Amino acid sequence: MKRKINIIAVVLLLVNMATPCRPAAQTSATLRFNDIKGQHVLTAAHNKSKYFVTCSHTDDNRSCFLVENVVTGARKKFYTTAHVEPSMFYTCSGYIVNEMEIDNEYNCWFCGSKWVRTGQYVYNTQGLLVPDTVRYGYIGRFDLHDVMNGSGNLEIMTIGNSFNLEHFTLTDDGSLYATEEMMIYKIQPNSAGYSVEKGFINHTNQNGSLVCRFMDVVCSGDTVITLALCVDSNHYFHYHDMFFLNYGTRSNFFAGNNTYPYDTYDAYNDRRARRWTNAPVFLTKTNKGCGVVVSYITENTDYPLHDFPGKLIMFHFPGELTGPTEIIHNDDTDVYVRIIDHWGPPYNQKSRNTEFNIVQDSNGSTQSAFVSHQFTSEEASSTMMCVDPSTLR
């Protein structure tokens, strides 16, 4: 099914950040923003490391972008929507950002859910009167140069019949693939703006009863790759032990993709790598062929002999039709509870087969929890290192 969508231009709410230039030799910095009290922080960097973008969310569910030129130290901050003081029948809106990426043309792309309070009240399933709020899935974009110059527009493309785009990937031909639970969308530029093709991939067992949802999507060259998990908690084996990779061409992914299941039991011939909940699992491309890395936090407490909770584990798949050639995990005593952010090597470092993760430990701290790993060949040894996140910038 194809449909056209229009681009809505929103004027950026720019805030000047008067900051002295950073010395060229400085390698790290700590930034504090007292006016942003929410959570859910994302980061993205341009492949030439000139721009660094941080997206955070306020306590009233609005997103705020901070754009920094890491060469000059100049920074600009803007909110996607203005704050509105609550009243009985007030209307307002905001953007929740789930993922963002910077392309080679200095555009920052992002996706998520736009929420709109209509000013009316409705009864919920518990019989309570609550504000009526509608949601739309969207893709957004702004130009980094425009932001730093104090101008520009925030372009928002809402997707019909979509509520919350969770992940997306940019392709070399200017199109995008975005996922929402069991749905996947191809967003293609055309003379009228953009068209949207919608599809879904339903991974099933032999009885046809297994339902999966997308966890992530990437595009490497001409190949689109998706990661999916079983969400049927009644299916004991698939829910805890399996994940699925789909490979297809960017021009015809819906009609011609191949599914490859992987059983985490095969990692160590026991259940230590299994998961107990539906916590996120991440997919990162290595920029080397169709290579990808699947990473998550282990949750196994099934057998005392193989207790393995709180490990950051990564499976390296160098291409289609191959199993993981490397499976690594941290061998320190830290116990991690979630992956805060993750990314692969920059586009201009195609020879570096590296995976990066920022993780939170069981004490709520991210100190010494930035984990990077440079994947090697099947014969070479693997190493993992942890560093302080404050040294990254």
mmCIF file of C-alpha atoms in Angstrom:
data_model
loop_
_atom_site.group_PDB
_atom_site.id
_atom_site.type_symbol
_atom_site.label_atom_id
_atom_site.label_comp_id
_atom_site.label_asym_id
_atom_site.label_seq_id
_atom_site.Cartn_x
_atom_site.Cartn_y
_atom_site.Cartn_z
ATOM 1 C CA MET A 1 0.000 0.000 0.000
ATOM 2 C CA LYS A 2 1.368 3.379 -0.989
ATOM 3 C CA ARG A 3 0.285 6.817 0.126
ATOM 4 C CA LYS A 4 1.638 10.320 -0.094
ATOM 5 C CA ILE A 5 2.589 12.438 2.873
ATOM 6 C CA ASN A 6 3.431 16.091 3.099
ATOM 7 C CA ILE A 7 6.260 17.817 4.893
ATOM 8 C CA ILE A 8 5.282 20.194 7.677
ATOM 9 C CA ALA A 9 7.862 22.923 8.296
ATOM 10 C CA VAL A 10 8.136 24.119 11.878
ATOM 11 C CA VAL A 11 10.262 27.129 12.816
ATOM 12 C CA LEU A 12 13.094 26.139 15.132
ATOM 13 C CA LEU A 13 12.897 27.552 18.646
ATOM 14 C CA LEU A 14 16.578 28.475 18.854
ATOM 15 C CA VAL A 15 18.401 29.337 22.038
ATOM 16 C CA ASN A 16 21.893 30.858 21.774
ATOM 17 C CA MET A 17 24.522 29.129 23.889
ATOM 18 C CA ALA A 18 27.192 31.744 24.622
ATOM 19 C CA THR A 19 30.198 29.546 25.185
ATOM 20 C CA PRO A 20 33.875 30.297 24.595
ATOM 21 C CA CYS A 21 35.675 28.296 21.947
ATOM 22 C CA ARG A 22 37.134 25.051 23.154
ATOM 23 C CA PRO A 23 40.907 24.669 22.864
ATOM 24 C CA ALA A 24 41.926 22.295 20.107
ATOM 25 C CA ALA A 25 43.759 20.009 22.530
ATOM 26 C CA GLN A 26 40.793 19.511 24.835
ATOM 27 C CA THR A 27 39.342 16.030 24.595
ATOM 28 C CA SER A 28 36.455 15.989 27.073
ATOM 29 C CA ALA A 29 33.857 18.201 28.671
ATOM 30 C CA THR A 30 30.962 18.039 31.100
ATOM 31 C CA LEU A 31 27.795 19.922 30.133
ATOM 32 C CA ARG A 32 24.955 20.665 32.540
ATOM 33 C CA PHE A 33 21.528 22.010 31.564
ATOM 34 C CA ASN A 34 19.445 22.851 34.598
ATOM 35 C CA ASP A 35 16.341 23.731 32.570
ATOM 36 C CA ILE A 36 15.997 20.199 31.201
ATOM 37 C CA LYS A 37 14.739 17.907 33.942
ATOM 38 C CA GLY A 38 13.420 15.000 31.917
ATOM 39 C CA GLN A 39 15.086 11.754 30.913
ATOM 40 C CA HIS A 40 15.520 9.742 27.711
ATOM 41 C CA VAL A 41 18.708 11.141 26.177
ATOM 42 C CA LEU A 42 20.024 10.277 22.707
ATOM 43 C CA THR A 43 23.234 11.255 20.928
ATOM 44 C CA ALA A 44 24.472 11.354 17.335
ATOM 45 C CA ALA A 45 27.640 12.588 15.643
ATOM 46 C CA HIS A 46 28.507 13.568 12.101
ATOM 47 C CA ASN A 47 30.869 11.137 10.420
ATOM 48 C CA LYS A 48 33.636 13.729 10.235
ATOM 49 C CA SER A 49 33.163 14.452 13.961
ATOM 50 C CA LYS A 50 32.468 18.125 13.408
ATOM 51 C CA TYR A 51 28.975 18.173 14.869
ATOM 52 C CA PHE A 52 27.628 16.439 17.939
ATOM 53 C CA VAL A 53 23.870 16.379 18.619
ATOM 54 C CA THR A 54 22.200 15.550 21.924
ATOM 55 C CA CYS A 55 18.445 15.101 22.229
ATOM 56 C CA SER A 56 16.773 15.107 25.643
ATOM 57 C CA HIS A 57 13.176 15.248 26.795
ATOM 58 C CA THR A 58 11.654 17.673 29.261
ATOM 59 C CA ASP A 59 9.407 16.695 32.134
ATOM 60 C CA ASP A 60 6.374 17.681 30.029
ATOM 61 C CA ASN A 61 7.309 15.279 27.199
ATOM 62 C CA ARG A 62 8.817 17.782 24.765
ATOM 63 C CA SER A 63 12.091 17.138 22.999
ATOM 64 C CA CYS A 64 15.069 19.480 23.065
ATOM 65 C CA PHE A 65 18.044 19.354 20.688
ATOM 66 C CA LEU A 66 21.510 20.621 21.486
ATOM 67 C CA VAL A 67 23.781 21.032 18.443
ATOM 68 C CA GLU A 68 27.477 21.499 19.123
ATOM 69 C CA ASN A 69 30.343 22.290 16.764
ATOM 70 C CA VAL A 70 33.129 20.333 18.417
ATOM 71 C CA VAL A 71 35.782 22.267 16.477
ATOM 72 C CA THR A 72 34.797 25.778 17.582
ATOM 73 C CA GLY A 73 32.888 24.897 20.754
ATOM 74 C CA ALA A 74 29.799 26.853 19.579
ATOM 75 C CA ARG A 75 26.451 25.420 20.706
ATOM 76 C CA LYS A 76 22.794 26.071 19.902
ATOM 77 C CA LYS A 77 19.795 24.603 21.678
ATOM 78 C CA PHE A 78 16.163 24.505 20.562
ATOM 79 C CA TYR A 79 12.872 22.983 21.681
ATOM 80 C CA THR A 80 10.644 21.391 19.062
ATOM 81 C CA THR A 81 7.506 22.849 20.658
ATOM 82 C CA ALA A 82 6.819 25.625 23.143
ATOM 83 C CA HIS A 83 5.790 24.899 26.724
ATOM 84 C CA VAL A 84 2.116 25.562 27.529
ATOM 85 C CA GLU A 85 0.959 26.055 31.110
ATOM 86 C CA PRO A 86 -1.711 23.471 31.976
ATOM 87 C CA SER A 87 -5.353 24.470 32.346
ATOM 88 C CA MET A 88 -8.626 22.555 32.268
ATOM 89 C CA PHE A 89 -9.141 22.488 28.486
ATOM 90 C CA TYR A 90 -5.722 23.509 27.192
ATOM 91 C CA THR A 91 -4.269 22.236 23.937
ATOM 92 C CA CYS A 92 -0.614 21.506 23.318
ATOM 93 C CA SER A 93 1.668 19.072 21.528
ATOM 94 C CA GLY A 94 5.146 17.645 21.662
ATOM 95 C CA TYR A 95 7.563 15.256 19.991
ATOM 96 C CA ILE A 96 9.020 12.148 21.587
ATOM 97 C CA VAL A 97 12.243 11.143 19.808
ATOM 98 C CA ASN A 98 13.151 7.457 19.740
ATOM 99 C CA GLU A 99 16.135 7.471 17.407
ATOM 100 C CA MET A 100 18.240 9.925 15.408
ATOM 101 C CA GLU A 101 21.001 9.838 12.814
ATOM 102 C CA ILE A 102 23.111 12.409 10.976
ATOM 103 C CA ASP A 103 23.682 11.937 7.250
ATOM 104 C CA ASN A 104 26.642 13.009 5.119
ATOM 105 C CA GLU A 105 24.848 16.219 4.065
ATOM 106 C CA TYR A 106 24.717 17.555 7.640
ATOM 107 C CA ASN A 107 21.028 16.753 8.134
ATOM 108 C CA CYS A 108 19.912 15.353 11.485
ATOM 109 C CA TRP A 109 17.095 12.836 11.005
ATOM 110 C CA PHE A 110 14.953 11.489 13.835
ATOM 111 C CA CYS A 111 11.764 9.504 14.401
ATOM 112 C CA GLY A 112 9.254 8.945 17.164
ATOM 113 C CA SER A 113 5.759 9.890 18.246
ATOM 114 C CA LYS A 114 4.015 13.256 18.005
ATOM 115 C CA TRP A 115 1.379 13.700 20.702
ATOM 116 C CA VAL A 116 -1.410 16.250 20.546
ATOM 117 C CA ARG A 117 -3.704 17.189 23.419
ATOM 118 C CA THR A 118 -7.024 18.100 21.839
ATOM 119 C CA GLY A 119 -8.420 20.070 24.797
ATOM 120 C CA GLN A 120 -11.230 17.568 25.302
ATOM 121 C CA TYR A 121 -11.705 14.891 27.959
ATOM 122 C CA VAL A 122 -12.630 11.235 27.528
ATOM 123 C CA TYR A 123 -13.272 8.278 29.827
ATOM 124 C CA ASN A 124 -10.535 5.626 29.901
ATOM 125 C CA THR A 125 -11.009 1.887 30.452
ATOM 126 C CA GLN A 126 -10.956 2.427 34.229
ATOM 127 C CA GLY A 127 -13.841 4.879 33.995
ATOM 128 C CA LEU A 128 -11.681 7.923 34.774
ATOM 129 C CA LEU A 129 -11.978 11.222 32.930
ATOM 130 C CA VAL A 130 -8.614 11.950 31.274
ATOM 131 C CA PRO A 131 -7.358 14.458 28.669
ATOM 132 C CA ASP A 132 -7.880 13.282 25.090
ATOM 133 C CA THR A 133 -4.479 12.775 23.436
ATOM 134 C CA VAL A 134 -3.847 11.548 19.906
ATOM 135 C CA ARG A 135 -0.523 10.286 18.574
ATOM 136 C CA TYR A 136 1.129 10.158 15.172
ATOM 137 C CA GLY A 137 4.282 8.416 14.025
ATOM 138 C CA TYR A 138 6.672 10.770 12.269
ATOM 139 C CA ILE A 139 10.060 11.264 10.635
ATOM 140 C CA GLY A 140 11.802 14.584 11.336
ATOM 141 C CA ARG A 141 14.773 16.438 9.892
ATOM 142 C CA PHE A 142 16.750 19.658 10.365
ATOM 143 C CA ASP A 143 19.939 21.074 8.862
ATOM 144 C CA LEU A 144 22.859 21.394 11.285
ATOM 145 C CA HIS A 145 24.339 24.383 9.445
ATOM 146 C CA ASP A 146 21.001 26.241 9.673
ATOM 147 C CA VAL A 147 20.781 25.630 13.405
ATOM 148 C CA MET A 148 24.287 26.936 14.042
ATOM 149 C CA ASN A 149 23.460 30.009 11.915
ATOM 150 C CA GLY A 150 20.336 30.688 13.989
ATOM 151 C CA SER A 151 17.823 29.903 11.247
ATOM 152 C CA GLY A 152 16.164 27.025 9.433
ATOM 153 C CA ASN A 153 13.091 24.862 9.717
ATOM 154 C CA LEU A 154 12.250 21.644 11.488
ATOM 155 C CA GLU A 155 10.618 19.383 8.883
ATOM 156 C CA ILE A 156 8.135 16.846 10.207
ATOM 157 C CA MET A 157 6.613 14.087 8.084
ATOM 158 C CA THR A 158 3.712 12.373 9.835
ATOM 159 C CA ILE A 159 2.856 8.835 8.708
ATOM 160 C CA GLY A 160 -0.817 7.987 8.292
ATOM 161 C CA ASN A 161 -2.177 5.243 10.573
ATOM 162 C CA SER A 162 1.105 5.166 12.465
ATOM 163 C CA PHE A 163 1.397 6.034 16.152
ATOM 164 C CA ASN A 164 5.033 5.630 17.200
ATOM 165 C CA LEU A 165 7.971 4.990 14.869
ATOM 166 C CA GLU A 166 10.583 3.264 16.987
ATOM 167 C CA HIS A 167 13.570 2.814 14.659
ATOM 168 C CA PHE A 168 14.666 3.927 11.213
ATOM 169 C CA THR A 169 17.573 3.712 8.806
ATOM 170 C CA LEU A 170 18.736 5.916 5.939
ATOM 171 C CA THR A 171 19.562 4.389 2.563
ATOM 172 C CA ASP A 172 21.976 5.532 -0.124
ATOM 173 C CA ASP A 173 19.161 6.381 -2.569
ATOM 174 C CA GLY A 174 17.539 8.912 -0.213
ATOM 175 C CA SER A 175 14.753 6.689 1.093
ATOM 176 C CA LEU A 176 14.162 5.520 4.667
ATOM 177 C CA TYR A 177 12.928 2.351 6.314
ATOM 178 C CA ALA A 178 11.159 2.754 9.673
ATOM 179 C CA THR A 179 9.663 0.202 12.054
ATOM 180 C CA GLU A 180 6.785 0.232 14.516
ATOM 181 C CA GLU A 181 6.147 -2.947 16.470
ATOM 182 C CA MET A 182 5.227 -5.480 13.728
ATOM 183 C CA MET A 183 4.984 -2.870 10.940
ATOM 184 C CA ILE A 184 7.707 -1.609 8.616
ATOM 185 C CA TYR A 185 7.497 1.451 6.350
ATOM 186 C CA LYS A 186 9.479 2.453 3.284
ATOM 187 C CA ILE A 187 9.490 6.246 2.927
ATOM 188 C CA GLN A 188 10.534 7.235 -0.583
ATOM 189 C CA PRO A 189 11.042 10.779 -1.942
ATOM 190 C CA ASN A 190 9.136 11.659 -5.124
ATOM 191 C CA SER A 191 7.963 14.705 -7.071
ATOM 192 C CA ALA A 192 5.035 15.236 -4.685
ATOM 193 C CA GLY A 193 7.101 15.002 -1.518
ATOM 194 C CA TYR A 194 7.257 11.497 -0.112
ATOM 195 C CA SER A 195 5.341 8.264 -0.621
ATOM 196 C CA VAL A 196 4.974 5.544 1.986
ATOM 197 C CA GLU A 197 4.801 1.813 1.419
ATOM 198 C CA LYS A 198 3.716 -0.258 4.384
ATOM 199 C CA GLY A 199 4.278 -3.909 5.105
ATOM 200 C CA PHE A 200 4.899 -6.354 7.919
ATOM 201 C CA ILE A 201 6.908 -9.477 8.480
ATOM 202 C CA ASN A 202 5.345 -12.139 10.656
ATOM 203 C CA HIS A 203 7.847 -14.738 11.832
ATOM 204 C CA THR A 204 5.946 -17.911 12.685
ATOM 205 C CA ASN A 205 6.703 -21.349 14.018
ATOM 206 C CA GLN A 206 5.491 -24.571 12.394
ATOM 207 C CA ASN A 207 2.027 -24.039 13.860
ATOM 208 C CA GLY A 208 1.878 -20.490 12.526
ATOM 209 C CA SER A 209 1.278 -19.073 16.012
ATOM 210 C CA LEU A 210 4.521 -17.241 16.702
ATOM 211 C CA VAL A 211 4.264 -13.436 16.611
ATOM 212 C CA CYS A 212 7.341 -11.202 16.512
ATOM 213 C CA ARG A 213 8.044 -7.492 16.602
ATOM 214 C CA PHE A 214 10.857 -5.436 15.148
ATOM 215 C CA MET A 215 13.662 -4.377 17.460
ATOM 216 C CA ASP A 216 15.818 -2.452 14.955
ATOM 217 C CA VAL A 217 16.581 -1.865 11.277
ATOM 218 C CA VAL A 218 19.780 -0.887 9.411
ATOM 219 C CA CYS A 219 20.806 -0.476 5.789
ATOM 220 C CA SER A 220 24.285 -1.447 4.605
ATOM 221 C CA GLY A 221 24.904 -0.641 0.961
ATOM 222 C CA ASP A 222 22.037 -2.163 -0.995
ATOM 223 C CA THR A 223 20.907 -4.461 1.823
ATOM 224 C CA VAL A 224 18.233 -3.740 4.438
ATOM 225 C CA ILE A 225 18.542 -5.820 7.610
ATOM 226 C CA THR A 226 15.968 -6.058 10.392
ATOM 227 C CA LEU A 227 16.105 -7.597 13.856
ATOM 228 C CA ALA A 228 12.987 -9.112 15.426
ATOM 229 C CA LEU A 229 12.072 -10.894 18.652
ATOM 230 C CA CYS A 230 9.225 -13.152 19.664
ATOM 231 C CA VAL A 231 6.774 -11.272 21.886
ATOM 232 C CA ASP A 232 4.575 -14.234 22.809
ATOM 233 C CA SER A 233 5.672 -14.850 26.411
ATOM 234 C CA ASN A 234 3.741 -18.134 26.404
ATOM 235 C CA HIS A 235 6.188 -19.536 23.869
ATOM 236 C CA TYR A 236 8.856 -20.551 26.356
ATOM 237 C CA PHE A 237 11.643 -21.389 23.912
ATOM 238 C CA HIS A 238 11.329 -18.666 21.263
ATOM 239 C CA TYR A 239 10.530 -15.865 23.692
ATOM 240 C CA HIS A 240 13.672 -16.406 25.785
ATOM 241 C CA ASP A 241 16.217 -17.827 23.352
ATOM 242 C CA MET A 242 15.534 -16.732 19.767
ATOM 243 C CA PHE A 243 16.062 -13.664 17.631
ATOM 244 C CA PHE A 244 15.519 -13.243 13.893
ATOM 245 C CA LEU A 245 17.492 -11.409 11.204
ATOM 246 C CA ASN A 246 15.899 -10.496 7.872
ATOM 247 C CA TYR A 247 17.950 -9.560 4.798
ATOM 248 C CA GLY A 248 16.524 -7.957 1.650
ATOM 249 C CA THR A 249 17.340 -5.376 -0.997
ATOM 250 C CA ARG A 250 16.499 -1.745 -0.287
ATOM 251 C CA SER A 251 14.453 -1.524 -3.516
ATOM 252 C CA ASN A 252 12.356 -4.637 -2.904
ATOM 253 C CA PHE A 253 12.635 -5.519 0.758
ATOM 254 C CA PHE A 254 8.936 -6.300 1.277
ATOM 255 C CA ALA A 255 8.676 -8.785 -1.575
ATOM 256 C CA GLY A 256 12.068 -10.447 -1.348
ATOM 257 C CA ASN A 257 13.610 -10.881 2.096
ATOM 258 C CA ASN A 258 15.040 -13.922 3.830
ATOM 259 C CA THR A 259 14.580 -14.813 7.499
ATOM 260 C CA TYR A 260 17.368 -16.360 9.563
ATOM 261 C CA PRO A 261 16.579 -17.444 13.154
ATOM 262 C CA TYR A 262 19.320 -17.697 15.728
ATOM 263 C CA ASP A 263 19.142 -19.687 18.949
ATOM 264 C CA THR A 264 21.191 -18.088 21.735
ATOM 265 C CA TYR A 265 21.572 -21.537 23.293
ATOM 266 C CA ASP A 266 24.136 -22.210 20.561
ATOM 267 C CA ALA A 267 26.405 -19.448 21.878
ATOM 268 C CA TYR A 268 27.738 -21.529 24.781
ATOM 269 C CA ASN A 269 25.645 -24.720 24.495
ATOM 270 C CA ASP A 270 23.676 -23.708 27.565
ATOM 271 C CA ARG A 271 21.121 -21.094 28.597
ATOM 272 C CA ARG A 272 23.390 -18.399 29.975
ATOM 273 C CA ALA A 273 22.767 -16.009 27.032
ATOM 274 C CA ARG A 274 18.971 -16.101 27.259
ATOM 275 C CA ARG A 275 16.644 -13.242 28.152
ATOM 276 C CA TRP A 276 13.723 -13.300 30.564
ATOM 277 C CA THR A 277 11.915 -10.095 29.596
ATOM 278 C CA ASN A 278 11.134 -8.136 26.429
ATOM 279 C CA ALA A 279 13.940 -5.637 27.112
ATOM 280 C CA PRO A 280 15.371 -4.009 23.958
ATOM 281 C CA VAL A 281 17.854 -5.806 21.742
ATOM 282 C CA PHE A 282 20.006 -3.632 19.470
ATOM 283 C CA LEU A 283 21.259 -4.000 15.901
ATOM 284 C CA THR A 284 24.308 -2.114 14.602
ATOM 285 C CA LYS A 285 25.933 -2.319 11.174
ATOM 286 C CA THR A 286 29.696 -2.660 11.010
ATOM 287 C CA ASN A 287 30.047 -0.820 7.664
ATOM 288 C CA LYS A 288 31.881 -3.848 6.325
ATOM 289 C CA GLY A 289 29.743 -5.649 3.769
ATOM 290 C CA CYS A 290 26.466 -6.758 5.325
ATOM 291 C CA GLY A 291 28.029 -7.190 8.742
ATOM 292 C CA VAL A 292 25.890 -6.474 11.791
ATOM 293 C CA VAL A 293 26.185 -6.807 15.554
ATOM 294 C CA VAL A 294 23.303 -7.863 17.818
ATOM 295 C CA SER A 295 23.747 -6.703 21.414
ATOM 296 C CA TYR A 296 21.696 -6.881 24.601
ATOM 297 C CA ILE A 297 21.937 -7.362 28.366
ATOM 298 C CA THR A 298 21.679 -10.982 29.494
ATOM 299 C CA GLU A 299 19.073 -11.862 32.114
ATOM 300 C CA ASN A 300 19.538 -15.553 32.830
ATOM 301 C CA THR A 301 19.020 -16.734 36.410
ATOM 302 C CA ASP A 302 17.646 -20.126 35.420
ATOM 303 C CA TYR A 303 20.389 -22.465 36.572
ATOM 304 C CA PRO A 304 22.888 -21.549 39.320
ATOM 305 C CA LEU A 305 25.638 -23.289 37.367
ATOM 306 C CA HIS A 306 25.161 -20.875 34.491
ATOM 307 C CA ASP A 307 24.048 -17.682 36.214
ATOM 308 C CA PHE A 308 24.908 -14.991 33.729
ATOM 309 C CA PRO A 309 22.796 -11.904 34.470
ATOM 310 C CA GLY A 310 23.825 -8.373 33.656
ATOM 311 C CA LYS A 311 26.377 -9.086 30.946
ATOM 312 C CA LEU A 312 26.661 -6.996 27.793
ATOM 313 C CA ILE A 313 26.780 -9.651 25.087
ATOM 314 C CA MET A 314 27.419 -9.027 21.385
ATOM 315 C CA PHE A 315 26.966 -11.365 18.414
ATOM 316 C CA HIS A 316 28.923 -10.485 15.262
ATOM 317 C CA PHE A 317 27.292 -11.627 11.990
ATOM 318 C CA PRO A 318 29.711 -10.694 9.156
ATOM 319 C CA GLY A 319 27.129 -11.339 6.420
ATOM 320 C CA GLU A 320 24.014 -13.122 5.260
ATOM 321 C CA LEU A 321 23.990 -16.927 5.393
ATOM 322 C CA THR A 322 26.594 -16.905 8.155
ATOM 323 C CA GLY A 323 26.221 -17.562 11.834
ATOM 324 C CA PRO A 324 27.939 -15.338 14.394
ATOM 325 C CA THR A 325 31.692 -15.622 13.949
ATOM 326 C CA GLU A 326 32.327 -13.861 17.259
ATOM 327 C CA ILE A 327 30.338 -13.825 20.496
ATOM 328 C CA ILE A 328 31.795 -11.736 23.293
ATOM 329 C CA HIS A 329 30.715 -10.392 26.676
ATOM 330 C CA ASN A 330 32.305 -8.318 29.411
ATOM 331 C CA ASP A 331 34.318 -10.461 31.790
ATOM 332 C CA ASP A 332 34.465 -7.968 34.665
ATOM 333 C CA THR A 333 32.282 -8.088 37.772
ATOM 334 C CA ASP A 334 29.989 -5.222 36.717
ATOM 335 C CA VAL A 335 26.298 -6.040 36.444
ATOM 336 C CA TYR A 336 24.503 -3.989 33.792
ATOM 337 C CA VAL A 337 20.763 -3.367 33.637
ATOM 338 C CA ARG A 338 20.237 -1.618 30.307
ATOM 339 C CA ILE A 339 21.895 -0.231 27.204
ATOM 340 C CA ILE A 340 21.481 3.553 27.173
ATOM 341 C CA ASP A 341 22.785 4.196 23.668
ATOM 342 C CA HIS A 342 24.689 2.353 20.956
ATOM 343 C CA TRP A 343 26.273 3.086 17.606
ATOM 344 C CA GLY A 344 28.598 1.617 15.023
ATOM 345 C CA PRO A 345 31.692 3.008 13.313
ATOM 346 C CA PRO A 346 31.384 6.275 11.346
ATOM 347 C CA TYR A 347 30.731 6.009 7.625
ATOM 348 C CA ASN A 348 34.245 7.153 6.779
ATOM 349 C CA GLN A 349 35.843 4.401 8.865
ATOM 350 C CA LYS A 350 34.708 1.374 6.881
ATOM 351 C CA SER A 351 37.801 -0.588 7.838
ATOM 352 C CA ARG A 352 37.025 -0.389 11.544
ATOM 353 C CA ASN A 353 34.649 -3.152 12.538
ATOM 354 C CA THR A 354 33.749 -1.530 15.849
ATOM 355 C CA GLU A 355 30.707 -1.597 18.122
ATOM 356 C CA PHE A 356 30.070 1.001 20.862
ATOM 357 C CA ASN A 357 27.609 0.818 23.756
ATOM 358 C CA ILE A 358 26.883 3.036 26.747
ATOM 359 C CA VAL A 359 25.355 0.933 29.500
ATOM 360 C CA GLN A 360 23.941 1.559 32.969
ATOM 361 C CA ASP A 361 24.984 -0.623 35.873
ATOM 362 C CA SER A 362 22.843 -1.950 38.714
ATOM 363 C CA ASN A 363 23.710 1.083 40.866
ATOM 364 C CA GLY A 364 22.301 3.474 38.280
ATOM 365 C CA SER A 365 25.751 4.726 37.294
ATOM 366 C CA THR A 366 27.279 4.965 33.834
ATOM 367 C CA GLN A 367 30.809 5.602 35.080
ATOM 368 C CA SER A 368 33.340 3.315 33.395
ATOM 369 C CA ALA A 369 30.507 1.806 31.395
ATOM 370 C CA PHE A 370 31.310 2.891 27.875
ATOM 371 C CA VAL A 371 32.116 -0.380 26.165
ATOM 372 C CA SER A 372 33.784 -0.632 22.773
ATOM 373 C CA HIS A 373 34.964 -3.614 20.833
ATOM 374 C CA GLN A 374 36.787 -3.905 17.544
ATOM 375 C CA PHE A 375 35.667 -7.082 15.849
ATOM 376 C CA THR A 376 38.370 -9.112 14.171
ATOM 377 C CA SER A 377 38.512 -12.176 11.955
ATOM 378 C CA GLU A 378 37.297 -15.579 13.081
ATOM 379 C CA GLU A 379 40.831 -16.666 13.987
ATOM 380 C CA ALA A 380 41.920 -13.559 15.884
ATOM 381 C CA SER A 381 41.272 -12.994 19.550
ATOM 382 C CA SER A 382 38.684 -10.522 20.826
ATOM 383 C CA THR A 383 39.011 -7.873 23.483
ATOM 384 C CA MET A 384 36.585 -5.513 25.163
ATOM 385 C CA MET A 385 37.427 -2.353 27.047
ATOM 386 C CA CYS A 386 35.504 -0.062 29.382
ATOM 387 C CA VAL A 387 36.219 3.642 29.669
ATOM 388 C CA ASP A 388 34.722 6.618 31.454
ATOM 389 C CA PRO A 389 31.996 8.249 29.291
ATOM 390 C CA SER A 390 33.221 11.728 30.290
ATOM 391 C CA THR A 391 36.395 11.186 28.267
ATOM 392 C CA LEU A 392 34.522 10.655 25.005
ATOM 393 C CA ARG A 393 34.292 14.346 24.214
#
